[in-house]
């Protein structure tokens, strides 16, 4: 297993505070000197989108010693940011978060670095970027609804999408909102479409927060 993957897995195990937390902490301390940047994201779909765009730009984040760590929801970010920040391993940090959860990242950054109330622009200067309103909408906007439907068909979900859009609760909703909801209805679908859409989007239309994050790291 590569070092950045080991670091990510150890971080998740340590934060879970289970029986293997002490062993995970040892791994983190041992690998800290090899980590250039830790990118904290909410979940697996965010990590996959960032990694897919990085690969398309010809970058290998593993070789660049950049570890993307899903924190399991924005409310858990402080568990990761405090031990990795200035009071802990003092690693270079960055992150990606949805707008609705932005406050949790902001509060964690303010607490770890002892910053006053930070604006979104100031958070970006520190390496933390916001998807508005979330990753899925950013991807759908970037590629457009017509191409999103094509990607869904290419993924073998055309019939499932038609059935979903015909549900009474969905018929009156805008197409963009239907597509967004469709991606969250089945376990694993968000991650699958994070990769599929990130692979299909023209790089000139890469969602701004992801492009800014990759430029920062």
Tab-separated table of C-alpha atoms in Angstrom:
chain	number	residue	atom	x	y	z
A	1	UNK	CA	0.000	0.000	0.000
A	2	UNK	CA	1.303	3.476	-0.903
A	3	UNK	CA	2.255	5.917	1.841
A	4	UNK	CA	-0.542	8.439	1.169
A	5	UNK	CA	-3.126	5.669	1.132
A	6	UNK	CA	-1.714	4.268	4.381
A	7	UNK	CA	-1.824	7.751	5.896
A	8	UNK	CA	-5.454	8.209	4.848
A	9	UNK	CA	-6.533	4.831	6.201
A	10	UNK	CA	-4.666	5.385	9.461
A	11	UNK	CA	-6.250	8.830	9.852
A	12	UNK	CA	-9.738	7.399	9.454
A	13	UNK	CA	-8.996	4.560	11.913
A	14	UNK	CA	-7.468	6.920	14.450
A	15	UNK	CA	-10.407	9.358	14.287
A	16	UNK	CA	-12.853	6.484	14.790
A	17	UNK	CA	-11.202	5.898	18.201
A	18	UNK	CA	-11.586	2.146	17.961
A	19	UNK	CA	-9.381	-0.640	19.251
A	20	UNK	CA	-6.748	0.081	16.592
A	21	UNK	CA	-6.535	3.828	17.287
A	22	UNK	CA	-3.154	3.649	19.047
A	23	UNK	CA	-1.629	1.631	16.217
A	24	UNK	CA	-3.091	4.067	13.691
A	25	UNK	CA	-1.577	7.004	15.604
A	26	UNK	CA	1.847	5.371	15.356
A	27	UNK	CA	1.437	5.005	11.600
A	28	UNK	CA	0.442	8.670	11.306
A	29	UNK	CA	3.476	9.838	13.245
A	30	UNK	CA	5.736	7.601	11.193
A	31	UNK	CA	4.395	8.863	7.870
A	32	UNK	CA	3.971	12.545	8.754
A	33	UNK	CA	7.394	13.486	7.433
A	34	UNK	CA	6.492	12.114	3.999
A	35	UNK	CA	3.221	14.038	3.677
A	36	UNK	CA	3.356	17.346	1.816
A	37	UNK	CA	-0.342	18.223	2.181
A	38	UNK	CA	-3.454	16.705	3.726
A	39	UNK	CA	-6.685	17.490	1.850
A	40	UNK	CA	-9.712	17.088	4.117
A	41	UNK	CA	-12.974	16.338	2.286
A	42	UNK	CA	-16.420	15.364	3.518
A	43	UNK	CA	-16.748	11.958	1.891
A	44	UNK	CA	-15.587	9.450	-0.688
A	45	UNK	CA	-17.316	11.128	-3.624
A	46	UNK	CA	-15.410	14.366	-2.988
A	47	UNK	CA	-12.119	12.475	-2.788
A	48	UNK	CA	-12.846	10.633	-6.031
A	49	UNK	CA	-13.776	13.803	-7.909
A	50	UNK	CA	-10.611	15.591	-6.796
A	51	UNK	CA	-8.414	12.612	-7.642
A	52	UNK	CA	-10.077	12.137	-11.053
A	53	UNK	CA	-9.531	15.764	-12.046
A	54	UNK	CA	-5.948	15.631	-10.781
A	55	UNK	CA	-5.254	12.549	-12.914
A	56	UNK	CA	-6.764	14.229	-15.964
A	57	UNK	CA	-4.416	17.163	-15.407
A	58	UNK	CA	-1.502	14.741	-15.487
A	59	UNK	CA	-0.903	14.815	-11.755
A	60	UNK	CA	-0.341	11.887	-9.410
A	61	UNK	CA	-1.250	13.092	-5.927
A	62	UNK	CA	0.327	10.000	-4.373
A	63	UNK	CA	3.704	10.825	-5.944
A	64	UNK	CA	3.244	14.457	-4.898
A	65	UNK	CA	2.799	13.255	-1.294
A	66	UNK	CA	-0.730	14.650	-1.083
A	67	UNK	CA	-3.181	12.592	0.971
A	68	UNK	CA	-6.920	13.097	0.430
A	69	UNK	CA	-8.681	12.176	3.671
A	70	UNK	CA	-12.493	11.780	3.812
A	71	UNK	CA	-13.566	12.876	7.291
A	72	UNK	CA	-16.951	11.142	7.233
A	73	UNK	CA	-19.031	14.301	7.314
A	74	UNK	CA	-18.151	17.922	7.979
A	75	UNK	CA	-19.107	17.760	11.661
A	76	UNK	CA	-16.113	15.438	12.176
A	77	UNK	CA	-13.519	17.702	10.574
A	78	UNK	CA	-12.186	19.053	13.889
A	79	UNK	CA	-11.068	15.543	14.876
A	80	UNK	CA	-8.732	15.583	11.905
A	81	UNK	CA	-7.783	19.238	11.660
A	82	UNK	CA	-6.631	19.715	15.249
A	83	UNK	CA	-4.142	16.798	15.391
A	84	UNK	CA	-2.811	17.528	11.901
A	85	UNK	CA	-2.657	21.309	12.395
A	86	UNK	CA	-0.151	23.582	14.168
A	87	UNK	CA	-0.836	22.084	17.610
A	88	UNK	CA	-0.306	18.530	16.323
A	89	UNK	CA	1.743	17.164	13.441
A	90	UNK	CA	1.839	20.645	11.873
A	91	UNK	CA	1.100	19.451	8.348
A	92	UNK	CA	0.046	21.641	5.451
A	93	UNK	CA	-3.738	21.433	5.247
A	94	UNK	CA	-6.375	22.089	2.633
A	95	UNK	CA	-9.983	21.067	2.173
A	96	UNK	CA	-13.221	20.942	0.213
A	97	UNK	CA	-16.696	21.271	1.732
A	98	UNK	CA	-20.315	21.841	0.674
A	99	UNK	CA	-21.803	25.264	1.402
A	100	UNK	CA	-24.306	23.926	3.946
A	101	UNK	CA	-21.470	22.479	6.022
A	102	UNK	CA	-18.982	25.309	5.534
A	103	UNK	CA	-19.389	26.563	9.088
A	104	UNK	CA	-17.953	23.361	10.552
A	105	UNK	CA	-14.766	23.706	8.515
A	106	UNK	CA	-14.541	27.409	9.360
A	107	UNK	CA	-14.971	26.792	13.075
A	108	UNK	CA	-12.339	24.055	13.021
A	109	UNK	CA	-9.816	26.219	11.153
A	110	UNK	CA	-10.426	29.146	13.476
A	111	UNK	CA	-9.944	26.923	16.503
A	112	UNK	CA	-6.800	25.165	15.288
A	113	UNK	CA	-5.018	28.232	13.904
A	114	UNK	CA	-6.541	30.724	16.344
A	115	UNK	CA	-7.877	32.891	13.537
A	116	UNK	CA	-10.687	35.401	14.135
A	117	UNK	CA	-13.954	34.962	12.236
A	118	UNK	CA	-12.892	34.051	8.711
A	119	UNK	CA	-14.599	35.055	5.477
A	120	UNK	CA	-14.890	32.615	2.587
A	121	UNK	CA	-12.131	34.481	0.739
A	122	UNK	CA	-9.875	34.193	3.782
A	123	UNK	CA	-10.659	30.491	4.046
A	124	UNK	CA	-9.598	30.085	0.425
A	125	UNK	CA	-6.302	31.818	1.151
A	126	UNK	CA	-5.753	29.147	3.802
A	127	UNK	CA	-6.585	26.388	1.298
A	128	UNK	CA	-10.232	25.576	2.089
A	129	UNK	CA	-12.772	25.768	-0.737
A	130	UNK	CA	-16.577	25.569	-0.888
A	131	UNK	CA	-18.834	23.773	-3.386
A	132	UNK	CA	-22.030	25.770	-3.961
A	133	UNK	CA	-24.343	24.365	-2.954
A	134	UNK	CA	-22.582	20.990	-3.111
A	135	UNK	CA	-20.275	18.817	-5.209
A	136	UNK	CA	-23.024	17.191	-7.272
A	137	UNK	CA	-24.532	20.513	-8.321
A	138	UNK	CA	-21.079	21.822	-9.204
A	139	UNK	CA	-20.491	18.812	-11.469
A	140	UNK	CA	-23.943	18.988	-13.096
A	141	UNK	CA	-23.597	22.719	-13.775
A	142	UNK	CA	-20.142	22.225	-15.261
A	143	UNK	CA	-21.212	19.526	-17.702
A	144	UNK	CA	-24.841	20.568	-18.309
A	145	UNK	CA	-28.029	18.580	-17.856
A	146	UNK	CA	-28.071	17.101	-21.380
A	147	UNK	CA	-24.569	15.689	-21.064
A	148	UNK	CA	-25.319	14.510	-17.515
A	149	UNK	CA	-28.190	12.434	-18.884
A	150	UNK	CA	-25.857	11.022	-21.533
A	151	UNK	CA	-23.344	10.032	-18.854
A	152	UNK	CA	-26.098	8.384	-16.834
A	153	UNK	CA	-27.083	6.406	-19.932
A	154	UNK	CA	-23.436	5.446	-20.527
A	155	UNK	CA	-23.331	4.177	-16.955
A	156	UNK	CA	-26.308	1.905	-17.655
A	157	UNK	CA	-28.804	3.856	-15.534
A	158	UNK	CA	-31.067	5.313	-18.242
A	159	UNK	CA	-34.067	3.174	-17.268
A	160	UNK	CA	-33.541	3.873	-13.553
A	161	UNK	CA	-33.422	7.607	-14.261
A	162	UNK	CA	-36.624	7.513	-16.321
A	163	UNK	CA	-38.431	5.643	-13.545
A	164	UNK	CA	-37.122	8.081	-10.956
A	165	UNK	CA	-38.178	11.153	-12.928
A	166	UNK	CA	-41.685	9.711	-13.310
A	167	UNK	CA	-42.213	9.475	-9.570
A	168	UNK	CA	-44.939	11.925	-8.424
A	169	UNK	CA	-42.561	13.677	-6.031
A	170	UNK	CA	-40.103	14.402	-8.858
A	171	UNK	CA	-42.297	15.452	-11.774
A	172	UNK	CA	-42.608	19.117	-10.812
A	173	UNK	CA	-38.945	19.547	-9.960
A	174	UNK	CA	-36.431	21.187	-12.286
A	175	UNK	CA	-34.308	18.736	-14.281
A	176	UNK	CA	-31.114	19.816	-12.522
A	177	UNK	CA	-32.689	19.000	-9.161
A	178	UNK	CA	-33.981	15.653	-10.413
A	179	UNK	CA	-30.502	14.660	-11.578
A	180	UNK	CA	-28.977	15.809	-8.306
A	181	UNK	CA	-31.460	13.793	-6.246
A	182	UNK	CA	-31.052	10.734	-8.481
A	183	UNK	CA	-27.350	10.578	-7.664
A	184	UNK	CA	-28.057	10.321	-3.955
A	185	UNK	CA	-30.783	7.680	-3.959
A	186	UNK	CA	-28.643	4.525	-4.000
A	187	UNK	CA	-25.617	3.640	-1.894
A	188	UNK	CA	-22.407	4.205	-3.843
A	189	UNK	CA	-24.067	6.176	-6.641
A	190	UNK	CA	-22.626	9.536	-5.585
A	191	UNK	CA	-19.090	8.167	-5.727
A	192	UNK	CA	-19.673	6.429	-9.056
A	193	UNK	CA	-21.018	9.582	-10.656
A	194	UNK	CA	-18.346	11.757	-9.082
A	195	UNK	CA	-15.866	9.751	-11.150
A	196	UNK	CA	-18.051	9.496	-14.260
A	197	UNK	CA	-18.904	13.205	-14.421
A	198	UNK	CA	-15.393	14.353	-13.487
A	199	UNK	CA	-14.093	12.132	-16.302
A	200	UNK	CA	-16.502	13.657	-18.837
A	201	UNK	CA	-16.326	17.369	-17.987
A	202	UNK	CA	-14.207	19.526	-20.285
A	203	UNK	CA	-11.214	20.610	-18.221
A	204	UNK	CA	-11.866	24.220	-19.207
A	205	UNK	CA	-15.164	23.913	-17.301
A	206	UNK	CA	-13.789	22.237	-14.179
A	207	UNK	CA	-15.804	23.376	-11.135
A	208	UNK	CA	-14.071	26.388	-9.678
A	209	UNK	CA	-13.605	25.088	-6.105
A	210	UNK	CA	-11.923	21.909	-7.327
A	211	UNK	CA	-9.697	23.807	-9.746
A	212	UNK	CA	-8.758	26.260	-6.995
A	213	UNK	CA	-8.040	23.417	-4.575
A	214	UNK	CA	-5.768	21.650	-7.065
A	215	UNK	CA	-3.961	24.902	-7.781
A	216	UNK	CA	-3.423	25.425	-4.061
A	217	UNK	CA	-1.964	21.979	-3.430
